Amino acid sequence: MYINKNLSVHVKDRLDYCDDLVIRTFPELKIEVLYFGHLVGEEELKNNILQPFSNTNEEEVKIILRRKQYQQEEDINLMVKGVLEGKALIIYQNSLAYVVDIYVPKTRSVTPAEIETVIVGSKEAFIEDIGTNLSMIRRRVKSDCLKVLSYNIGTITQTKMYLLYIEGITSPILVKGLQEKIKNIDIKGVNDLNQVIQYLDKKPLSVFPQYFTTERPDVSASKLFEGRVLCLMDGSPYSLSTPTNFFEFFQSPDDYNQRWLLGTLSRLLRFAALFITLFASAFYVAVSMFHYEIIPVKLLHEYIQSRSKVPFNPVIEALIIECIIELLREAGARLPSKIGQTIGIVGGIVIGTAAVEAGFTSSVLIIVVSISAISSFVVPHIIMTASLRITRFFFIILSSIFGFFGIIVGFTIIMIHLCRLKNLGEYYLKPISPIFLMDIKDTIVRAPYQFFKK
Amino acid sequence: MSRILLIILILLVLPGCRDQKIVEELGFIHTIGYELIEEGENSGKLEVTISLPVAETLKQQTITTVVETSKESRIFLSKKTDKNLVSGQVRSILIGEKLAEKGVWDLIDTFYRDPVSRPTVKLSIVKSNPKQLLSKDYPEYKMVDTVIENLLKKEARLNTIPEMDIHKFAKDYLDDAIDPIAPIILQSEDGIMSDGIGLFSGDQLKTTIPAIQARIFFLLTGEFKEGDLLIKNEEEKVLFSFLTNKRSIDVTLGDKEEIDAKLSIDFKGFLLEYQGNKDITNEKEIEALENYIQENIENQIRDILETMKEHQIDNLGLGKYLKQKMDYQTWKNLDWPKTIDRVNVTPSVTVKIIDTGMVK
Amino acid sequence: MQTEKFKPFYLFFITYMTQTGIVLFMLPNMIANYFGYNGWLMIIPISVFAMIQIGLIAGIYYFNKGSSIFQTIETSFSKVNIIAKPLYLCLSIFWSVLSITVAKQYVHVMKFLYFPQTNIQWFVLLTLILTYYLVTSGIVTIAHVSTLFFFLSAPMIFLLIYFVPDFSFLQFSTFVFNEHNDFYGGMIELYTAFLGFEVTLFLFPYIKKEKKVFKYVFLGHLYTTLLYLSVTIFCYGFNSFQQLNYQVYPVINLLQYIEFDFIERLDSVFFILFYLKLLITITMYIWISLVTFKRVVKWSVQRSAFVLLVVGYLVTLPFVTKNELTSLLSLLAKVQILISIFLPLLVLTIIFLKRRRKHV
């Protein structure tokens, strides 16, 4: 829409009832300045608007407006958009419009990562401002090959999104694939990158996360070197990387920052935790309901004694305790961190002990369930942890129906499902199935760097 | 299509499985004792005793019944308890001496055939009545059955009785070159004790080897790895501790019916205790002592072999060595172990005393 | 769905996973029964014979330059379709019945061992649904899944280490093939244990063209042979020969013998874990059945797979008892042997005839 006359009226019309709009006029210069006071920085406002226009006369205005930072704008839509993005709109003589970027977002400063904490390594985490986030990545990848493509998504929110990749490492097909997917998202608004992911999912019914998100800039940067496409979104302290595989969720920067032996062992520990968290409770149910013969005699006596007081069927018992653990976890997550810890202690110790003493559950089950709960938190990524917890219930129910056979059937279904999952043409279980022997040294184990391919 | 299949899957799964064996409803039989009744109205019937832990108190419950065959015992026994009796946790079978003399394969086959019971179930022969052994109240033991299990395990490690389970018994029973053995336990006044090895011919108990000779028997089978050996007569008493033991059996077939087997045992050890009139600081005397031990062991070996020949059994597995030297027809014609008489076994024992202890 | 190709590397896993099945659990007994003492030696010549068969298939692959054998058959004569189409249909149904019989046999054993009161049909239907899910995922996914399942089930072989202390070379004896019965029947039975490599005949269009494609099939076959050999040798060394003849599932007995401090009776865990391997076997046969079926009927993959599974299920429905299943399976396996021998020969003949025609 191009309008030359009465520009001021038209713009004001569009921004009608936006009472937070600031309008400054310099009548002697025939200049009107429009901006949102809370989107702009005071320093920038002073430097670009107040100072140049207050001590000048009509002749000089034209020269000032020729300066680089003032961009002439003819489309009224772009003018409005500019104002909404934190630019100041300068209307000169009610017919010429200039925009100047004085946007300074009011966000928190960079803080240490809270969810994906590490022992050794960088402490930074992304924040809500996309520019800061991008700067954290640029600072880590000082290369002209790092390309950044910009998008806006959400028809109303117009949220800014950056798509990052390294030219020469990332396959162009991936970039194109993700580009298309992002363009195809048709929504009115998004708040967080984790919402966008769910629109991108190829198999929405799957329990497993199909895109990898992280709040750590160092992890994001390393995903770029690995040839992945990275996505940042304004307002979200997360980055998305794709193609994702299952094993990424079991890696932590600690594996790389610490010595390889420790890295390897902690990785193996996490995979052991994966199996424990999935199968421990189901195994307990299967053993108590079907396969009693596998209990060694030394454990048998204590076990049957603790079971003998319990009034419930083992599967009901297990589900009750699992639900209690979930309740505790949810309560802990919702409460402020200090109270959350207390909840954990109260729940874990008090309820656990009381439940056993009251004959509500067997002590063996308390051990099994708490081990499997602890194991689930060994997995470094909270999204995967959640998936595993849900899967655990599936296994418990199956094992109560067919014992070990039920577990194996469930396991088979999940394995086939995982093998079928694809992410931008790459298989989800990539270095294992399809197998790439070369990649295993950085999947299941973390070999010394000298062994990595140059 | 996949939705339909999903619905079928759910429908399939909902009715569940009928094989639920929920732990608290089960009675885990720990030990089963069998004995033959020879007197009274039930003569010829089996007396079956089981022991199981009571979950609530962790005490032992003992139930006895008299049945015609072992297979029907489960029905009669389960009438006497509130639990579902299961055999998947059976750890040992006690067989009364009288029954063992009649033959035990039927019993063992029942267990061996059952997919639920395990092949590692320990087997032992009870000299007294298994029922009395299991049901007598020993105030110091909470559960007698576990005590028996541990006793068997410990004594087997010390090489006074063999560690015999269903698998091994079946292995030796079915093999044509060896006869099975089984440990013997006894109810004594102050508890339970092991009492040597029972030698079987086929599945029938023939004779026993006393505990004192049992270690010599294990020297012969080559299973003796460590332990003490007591050698004594009127004058001398030697307690000898083993370190290494090498055993080899060398079979040579003679021209005629003669079969020679050279049984050489080579072991080293140190002297733990010596009571006698030899001076064990003297090298020559030590040599004499070695010779004395050698002779003594050789004599004991001859005794054991004599016993075996007398009953025409081969519990040592000499047949296996014979088999290696023969062709199939000769072996089949041999009709082992009835022909064990034809084997001349020459034991040759070499003893080496490494040390005589901390003091002179 | 099937434009994707997989690397020849996966042929190793597919071959091995398709070959081994429930027969592994009975193999030592089967060998002892048919070939007598030291019957494990027979595995080698039979394996070599199977290897010759693989060689033939490899030959077809090279002459065919990796194109589908259906194409070769269909373009051989002008009116070949009149014979080929009904033949395809018969083969397709045959394979579907074969694979479901294999599944049923496994399920039967599992039911007998661990779920004696559950209706066998539930397990069969569950298996069919899983098979449907897997087979409709396409051959590339099947290859990937079989890789995964290989790594999950392959470490089981390390359990054999547990038996090293009890392993005795004396058990082998020096007799070779004595006490065998039906030597030729046994050879056929043993050969069926190696069946499964012939599915590679249908995989040609799905393999990425690389050098030495069939190296991996040979390796897979060698791995199967190695597994069979090691398991059988361990069974011969752990059990007495007569005992081996007596046990129906010696490998399950072997697994039952394993006891750790924290877990015992691993047989149930491992036998059920073996289900993964079985699923690949069934899926591969259903898959070749599906591929053949789709040559005749132009239905969607989902629909054809469903129909084939239902047909196979209905045909095998009347066979319930162990003996019925065993005899049905051995009959089907014999037919499959004929197919595995004559199909490659037929295709080779066609190729040579075509070549000759070209030269003329």
CSV table of N, CA, C and O in Angstrom, one decimal, chain C residues 11-93:
chain,number,residue,atom,x,y,z
C,11,LEU,N,23.0,-57.9,4.6
C,11,LEU,CA,22.7,-59.3,4.3
C,11,LEU,C,23.2,-60.2,5.3
C,11,LEU,O,22.7,-61.3,5.6
C,12,PHE,N,24.3,-59.9,6.0
C,12,PHE,CA,24.9,-60.7,7.1
C,12,PHE,C,23.8,-60.9,8.1
C,12,PHE,O,23.5,-62.0,8.5
C,13,PHE,N,23.2,-59.8,8.6
C,13,PHE,CA,22.2,-59.9,9.6
C,13,PHE,C,20.9,-60.6,9.2
C,13,PHE,O,20.4,-61.5,9.9
C,14,ILE,N,20.5,-60.3,7.9
C,14,ILE,CA,19.3,-60.9,7.4
C,14,ILE,C,19.5,-62.4,7.3
C,14,ILE,O,18.7,-63.2,7.8
C,15,THR,N,20.6,-62.8,6.7
C,15,THR,CA,20.9,-64.2,6.5
C,15,THR,C,20.9,-65.0,7.9
C,15,THR,O,20.2,-65.9,8.1
C,16,TYR,N,21.7,-64.4,8.8
C,16,TYR,CA,21.8,-65.1,10.1
C,16,TYR,C,20.5,-65.1,10.8
C,16,TYR,O,20.1,-66.2,11.3
C,17,MET,N,19.8,-64.0,10.9
C,17,MET,CA,18.6,-64.0,11.6
C,17,MET,C,17.5,-64.8,11.0
C,17,MET,O,16.6,-65.3,11.7
C,18,THR,N,17.5,-65.0,9.7
C,18,THR,CA,16.5,-65.8,9.1
C,18,THR,C,16.8,-67.3,9.3
C,18,THR,O,15.9,-68.1,9.5
C,19,GLN,N,18.1,-67.6,9.3
C,19,GLN,CA,18.5,-69.0,9.4
C,19,GLN,C,18.1,-69.6,10.8
C,19,GLN,O,17.5,-70.6,10.9
C,20,THR,N,18.6,-68.9,11.8
C,20,THR,CA,18.4,-69.4,13.1
C,20,THR,C,17.0,-69.2,13.6
C,20,THR,O,16.4,-68.2,13.4
C,21,GLY,N,16.5,-70.2,14.3
C,21,GLY,CA,15.2,-70.1,14.8
C,21,GLY,C,15.1,-71.1,16.0
C,21,GLY,O,16.1,-71.4,16.6
C,22,ILE,N,13.9,-71.5,16.2
C,22,ILE,CA,13.6,-72.4,17.4
C,22,ILE,C,14.5,-73.6,17.3
C,22,ILE,O,14.8,-74.2,18.3
C,23,VAL,N,14.9,-74.0,16.1
C,23,VAL,CA,15.6,-75.3,15.9
C,23,VAL,C,16.9,-75.3,16.8
C,23,VAL,O,17.4,-76.3,17.2
C,24,LEU,N,17.4,-74.1,17.0
C,24,LEU,CA,18.7,-74.0,17.8
C,24,LEU,C,18.5,-74.7,19.2
C,24,LEU,O,19.4,-75.3,19.7
C,25,PHE,N,17.3,-74.6,19.7
C,25,PHE,CA,17.1,-75.1,21.1
C,25,PHE,C,17.0,-76.6,21.1
C,25,PHE,O,17.2,-77.3,22.1
C,26,MET,N,16.7,-77.2,19.9
C,26,MET,CA,16.6,-78.7,19.9
C,26,MET,C,17.8,-79.3,19.1
C,26,MET,O,17.9,-80.5,19.1
C,27,LEU,N,18.6,-78.5,18.5
C,27,LEU,CA,19.6,-79.0,17.6
C,27,LEU,C,20.5,-80.0,18.2
C,27,LEU,O,20.6,-81.1,17.6
C,28,PRO,N,21.0,-79.8,19.4
C,28,PRO,CA,21.9,-80.9,19.9
C,28,PRO,C,21.3,-82.2,20.1
C,28,PRO,O,21.8,-83.3,19.7
C,29,ASN,N,20.0,-82.2,20.5
C,29,ASN,CA,19.3,-83.4,20.7
C,29,ASN,C,19.0,-84.1,19.3
C,29,ASN,O,19.2,-85.3,19.1
C,30,MET,N,18.6,-83.2,18.3
C,30,MET,CA,18.4,-83.7,17.0
C,30,MET,C,19.6,-84.4,16.4
C,30,MET,O,19.6,-85.5,15.9
C,31,ILE,N,20.8,-83.7,16.6
C,31,ILE,CA,22.0,-84.3,16.1
C,31,ILE,C,22.4,-85.5,16.8
C,31,ILE,O,22.8,-86.5,16.2
C,32,ALA,N,22.2,-85.5,18.1
C,32,ALA,CA,22.6,-86.8,18.9
C,32,ALA,C,21.7,-87.9,18.5
C,32,ALA,O,22.1,-89.0,18.3
C,33,ASN,N,20.4,-87.6,18.2
C,33,ASN,CA,19.5,-88.6,17.8
C,33,ASN,C,19.8,-89.2,16.5
C,33,ASN,O,19.8,-90.4,16.3
C,34,TYR,N,20.1,-88.3,15.5
C,34,TYR,CA,20.2,-88.8,14.2
C,34,TYR,C,21.6,-89.3,13.9
C,34,TYR,O,21.8,-90.3,13.2
C,35,PHE,N,22.6,-88.7,14.5
C,35,PHE,CA,24.0,-89.0,14.1
C,35,PHE,C,24.8,-89.7,15.1
C,35,PHE,O,25.9,-90.1,14.9
C,36,GLY,N,24.3,-89.8,16.3
C,36,GLY,CA,25.0,-90.5,17.4
C,36,GLY,C,26.2,-89.8,17.9
C,36,GLY,O,26.2,-88.6,17.9
C,37,TYR,N,27.1,-90.6,18.4
C,37,TYR,CA,28.3,-90.0,19.0
C,37,TYR,C,29.0,-89.0,18.1
C,37,TYR,O,29.1,-89.3,16.9
C,38,ASN,N,29.4,-87.9,18.6
C,38,ASN,CA,30.2,-86.9,17.9
C,38,ASN,C,29.4,-86.5,16.6
C,38,ASN,O,30.0,-86.2,15.6
C,39,GLY,N,28.1,-86.4,16.7
C,39,GLY,CA,27.3,-86.1,15.5
C,39,GLY,C,27.5,-84.6,15.1
C,39,GLY,O,27.2,-84.3,14.0
C,40,TRP,N,28.1,-83.8,16.0
C,40,TRP,CA,28.3,-82.4,15.7
C,40,TRP,C,29.1,-82.2,14.4
C,40,TRP,O,29.1,-81.2,13.8
C,41,LEU,N,29.9,-83.3,14.2
C,41,LEU,CA,30.8,-83.2,13.0
C,41,LEU,C,30.0,-83.0,11.7
C,41,LEU,O,30.4,-82.4,10.7
C,42,MET,N,28.7,-83.6,11.7
C,42,MET,CA,27.9,-83.5,10.5
C,42,MET,C,27.5,-82.1,10.2
C,42,MET,O,27.1,-81.8,9.0
C,43,ILE,N,27.6,-81.2,11.1
C,43,ILE,CA,27.2,-79.8,10.8
C,43,ILE,C,28.1,-79.2,9.7
C,43,ILE,O,27.6,-78.5,8.8
C,44,ILE,N,29.3,-79.6,9.7
C,44,ILE,CA,30.3,-79.0,8.8
C,44,ILE,C,29.9,-79.4,7.3
C,44,ILE,O,29.7,-78.5,6.5
C,45,PRO,N,29.8,-80.7,7.0
C,45,PRO,CA,29.4,-81.0,5.6
C,45,PRO,C,28.1,-80.4,5.1
C,45,PRO,O,27.9,-79.9,4.0
C,46,ILE,N,27.1,-80.4,6.1
C,46,ILE,CA,25.8,-79.8,5.7
C,46,ILE,C,25.9,-78.3,5.5
C,46,ILE,O,25.3,-77.8,4.5
C,47,SER,N,26.7,-77.7,6.3
C,47,SER,CA,26.9,-76.3,6.1
C,47,SER,C,27.6,-76.0,4.8
C,47,SER,O,27.3,-75.0,4.1
C,48,VAL,N,28.6,-76.8,4.4
C,48,VAL,CA,29.2,-76.7,3.2
C,48,VAL,C,28.3,-76.8,2.0
C,48,VAL,O,28.3,-76.0,1.0
C,49,PHE,N,27.4,-77.8,2.2
C,49,PHE,CA,26.4,-78.0,1.1
C,49,PHE,C,25.5,-76.7,0.9
C,49,PHE,O,25.2,-76.3,-0.2
C,50,ALA,N,25.1,-76.2,2.1
C,50,ALA,CA,24.3,-75.0,2.1
C,50,ALA,C,25.1,-73.9,1.4
C,50,ALA,O,24.5,-73.0,0.7
C,51,MET,N,26.4,-73.9,1.7
C,51,MET,CA,27.2,-72.8,1.1
C,51,MET,C,27.3,-72.9,-0.4
C,51,MET,O,27.3,-71.9,-1.1
C,52,ILE,N,27.2,-74.2,-0.9
C,52,ILE,CA,27.2,-74.3,-2.4
C,52,ILE,C,25.9,-73.7,-2.9
C,52,ILE,O,25.9,-73.0,-3.9
C,53,GLN,N,24.8,-73.9,-2.2
C,53,GLN,CA,23.6,-73.3,-2.6
C,53,GLN,C,23.7,-71.8,-2.6
C,53,GLN,O,23.2,-71.2,-3.6
C,54,ILE,N,24.3,-71.3,-1.6
C,54,ILE,CA,24.5,-69.8,-1.6
C,54,ILE,C,25.3,-69.4,-2.8
C,54,ILE,O,25.0,-68.4,-3.4
C,55,GLY,N,26.3,-70.2,-3.1
C,55,GLY,CA,27.1,-69.9,-4.2
C,55,GLY,C,26.3,-69.8,-5.5
C,55,GLY,O,26.5,-68.9,-6.3
C,56,LEU,N,25.3,-70.7,-5.7
C,56,LEU,CA,24.5,-70.7,-6.8
C,56,LEU,C,23.7,-69.4,-6.9
C,56,LEU,O,23.6,-68.7,-7.9
C,57,ILE,N,23.2,-69.0,-5.7
C,57,ILE,CA,22.4,-67.7,-5.6
C,57,ILE,C,23.3,-66.5,-6.0
C,57,ILE,O,22.9,-65.6,-6.7
C,58,ALA,N,24.5,-66.6,-5.4
C,58,ALA,CA,25.5,-65.5,-5.8
C,58,ALA,C,25.7,-65.5,-7.3
C,58,ALA,O,25.8,-64.4,-7.9
C,59,GLY,N,25.8,-66.7,-7.9
C,59,GLY,CA,26.0,-66.7,-9.3
C,59,GLY,C,24.9,-66.0,-10.0
C,59,GLY,O,25.1,-65.2,-11.0
C,60,ILE,N,23.6,-66.3,-9.6
C,60,ILE,CA,22.5,-65.7,-10.3
C,60,ILE,C,22.6,-64.2,-10.1
C,60,ILE,O,22.3,-63.4,-11.1
C,61,TYR,N,23.0,-63.7,-8.9
C,61,TYR,CA,23.1,-62.3,-8.7
C,61,TYR,C,24.1,-61.7,-9.7
C,61,TYR,O,23.8,-60.6,-10.3
C,62,TYR,N,25.2,-62.3,-9.9
C,62,TYR,CA,26.2,-61.7,-10.8
C,62,TYR,C,25.7,-61.8,-12.3
C,62,TYR,O,25.9,-60.8,-13.0
C,63,PHE,N,25.1,-62.9,-12.7
C,63,PHE,CA,24.6,-63.0,-14.1
C,63,PHE,C,23.5,-62.0,-14.3
C,63,PHE,O,23.3,-61.4,-15.4
C,64,ASN,N,22.7,-61.9,-13.3
C,64,ASN,CA,21.5,-61.0,-13.4
C,64,ASN,C,21.8,-59.6,-13.3
C,64,ASN,O,20.9,-58.7,-13.5
C,65,LYS,N,23.0,-59.3,-12.8
C,65,LYS,CA,23.4,-57.9,-12.6
C,65,LYS,C,22.5,-57.2,-11.6
C,65,LYS,O,22.1,-56.1,-11.7
C,66,GLY,N,22.0,-58.0,-10.6
C,66,GLY,CA,21.2,-57.4,-9.5
C,66,GLY,C,19.8,-57.1,-9.8
C,66,GLY,O,19.1,-56.6,-9.0
C,67,SER,N,19.3,-57.6,-11.0
C,67,SER,CA,17.9,-57.3,-11.2
C,67,SER,C,17.1,-58.5,-10.6
C,67,SER,O,17.6,-59.6,-10.4
C,68,SER,N,15.8,-58.2,-10.4
C,68,SER,CA,14.9,-59.2,-9.7
C,68,SER,C,14.8,-60.5,-10.5
C,68,SER,O,14.8,-60.5,-11.8
C,69,ILE,N,14.7,-61.6,-9.8
C,69,ILE,CA,14.6,-62.9,-10.5
C,69,ILE,C,13.2,-63.0,-11.2
C,69,ILE,O,13.1,-63.8,-12.1
C,70,PHE,N,12.3,-62.3,-10.6
C,70,PHE,CA,10.9,-62.4,-11.3
C,70,PHE,C,11.0,-61.9,-12.7
C,70,PHE,O,10.5,-62.4,-13.6
C,71,GLN,N,11.8,-60.8,-12.9
C,71,GLN,CA,12.0,-60.2,-14.2
C,71,GLN,C,12.6,-61.2,-15.1
C,71,GLN,O,12.2,-61.4,-16.2
C,72,THR,N,13.6,-61.9,-14.6
C,72,THR,CA,14.3,-62.9,-15.4
C,72,THR,C,13.4,-64.0,-15.8
C,72,THR,O,13.4,-64.4,-17.0
C,73,ILE,N,12.5,-64.4,-14.9
C,73,ILE,CA,11.6,-65.5,-15.2
C,73,ILE,C,10.6,-65.0,-16.2
C,73,ILE,O,10.3,-65.7,-17.2
C,74,GLU,N,10.0,-63.9,-15.9
C,74,GLU,CA,8.9,-63.4,-16.8
C,74,GLU,C,9.3,-63.0,-18.2
C,74,GLU,O,8.5,-63.0,-19.1
C,75,THR,N,10.6,-62.6,-18.4
C,75,THR,CA,11.0,-62.2,-19.7
C,75,THR,C,11.7,-63.4,-20.4
C,75,THR,O,12.2,-63.2,-21.5
C,76,SER,N,11.6,-64.6,-19.9
C,76,SER,CA,12.3,-65.7,-20.5
C,76,SER,C,11.6,-66.2,-21.8
C,76,SER,O,12.2,-66.3,-22.8
C,77,PHE,N,10.3,-66.5,-21.6
C,77,PHE,CA,9.5,-67.0,-22.8
C,77,PHE,C,8.4,-66.1,-23.0
C,77,PHE,O,7.9,-65.3,-22.1
C,78,SER,N,7.8,-66.2,-24.1
C,78,SER,CA,6.7,-65.3,-24.4
C,78,SER,C,5.4,-65.5,-23.6
C,78,SER,O,4.8,-64.6,-23.1
C,79,LYS,N,5.1,-66.8,-23.4
C,79,LYS,CA,3.9,-67.1,-22.7
C,79,LYS,C,4.1,-67.6,-21.3
C,79,LYS,O,3.3,-68.4,-20.8
C,80,VAL,N,5.2,-67.2,-20.7
C,80,VAL,CA,5.6,-67.8,-19.4
C,80,VAL,C,4.6,-67.4,-18.3
C,80,VAL,O,4.5,-68.2,-17.4
C,81,ASN,N,4.0,-66.3,-18.5
C,81,ASN,CA,3.1,-65.8,-17.5
C,81,ASN,C,2.0,-66.8,-17.1
C,81,ASN,O,1.5,-66.8,-16.0
C,82,ILE,N,1.5,-67.6,-18.1
C,82,ILE,CA,0.5,-68.5,-17.9
C,82,ILE,C,0.9,-69.5,-16.8
C,82,ILE,O,0.1,-69.9,-15.9
C,83,ILE,N,2.2,-69.9,-16.9
C,83,ILE,CA,2.7,-70.9,-15.9
C,83,ILE,C,3.1,-70.1,-14.6
C,83,ILE,O,2.8,-70.6,-13.5
C,84,ALA,N,3.7,-69.0,-14.8
C,84,ALA,CA,4.4,-68.4,-13.7
C,84,ALA,C,3.4,-67.9,-12.7
C,84,ALA,O,3.6,-68.0,-11.5
C,85,LYS,N,2.3,-67.2,-13.2
C,85,LYS,CA,1.4,-66.6,-12.2
C,85,LYS,C,0.8,-67.6,-11.2
C,85,LYS,O,0.9,-67.3,-10.0
C,86,PRO,N,0.2,-68.7,-11.7
C,86,PRO,CA,-0.3,-69.6,-10.7
C,86,PRO,C,0.8,-70.2,-9.8
C,86,PRO,O,0.6,-70.4,-8.6
C,87,LEU,N,2.0,-70.3,-10.3
C,87,LEU,CA,3.1,-70.8,-9.6
C,87,LEU,C,3.5,-69.8,-8.5
C,87,LEU,O,3.7,-70.2,-7.3
C,88,TYR,N,3.5,-68.6,-8.8
C,88,TYR,CA,3.8,-67.5,-7.8
C,88,TYR,C,2.8,-67.6,-6.7
C,88,TYR,O,3.1,-67.5,-5.5
C,89,LEU,N,1.5,-67.8,-7.1
C,89,LEU,CA,0.5,-67.8,-6.1
C,89,LEU,C,0.7,-68.9,-5.1
C,89,LEU,O,0.6,-68.8,-3.9
C,90,CYS,N,1.0,-70.1,-5.7
C,90,CYS,CA,1.2,-71.3,-4.8
C,90,CYS,C,2.4,-71.0,-3.9
C,90,CYS,O,2.3,-71.3,-2.7
C,91,LEU,N,3.5,-70.5,-4.5
C,91,LEU,CA,4.7,-70.3,-3.7
C,91,LEU,C,4.4,-69.3,-2.6
C,91,LEU,O,4.8,-69.5,-1.4
C,92,SER,N,3.7,-68.3,-3.0
C,92,SER,CA,3.4,-67.2,-2.0
C,92,SER,C,2.6,-67.8,-0.8
C,92,SER,O,2.9,-67.5,0.3
C,93,ILE,N,1.6,-68.6,-1.1
C,93,ILE,CA,0.8,-69.1,0.0
C,93,ILE,C,1.6,-70.1,0.8
C,93,ILE,O,1.5,-70.2,2.0
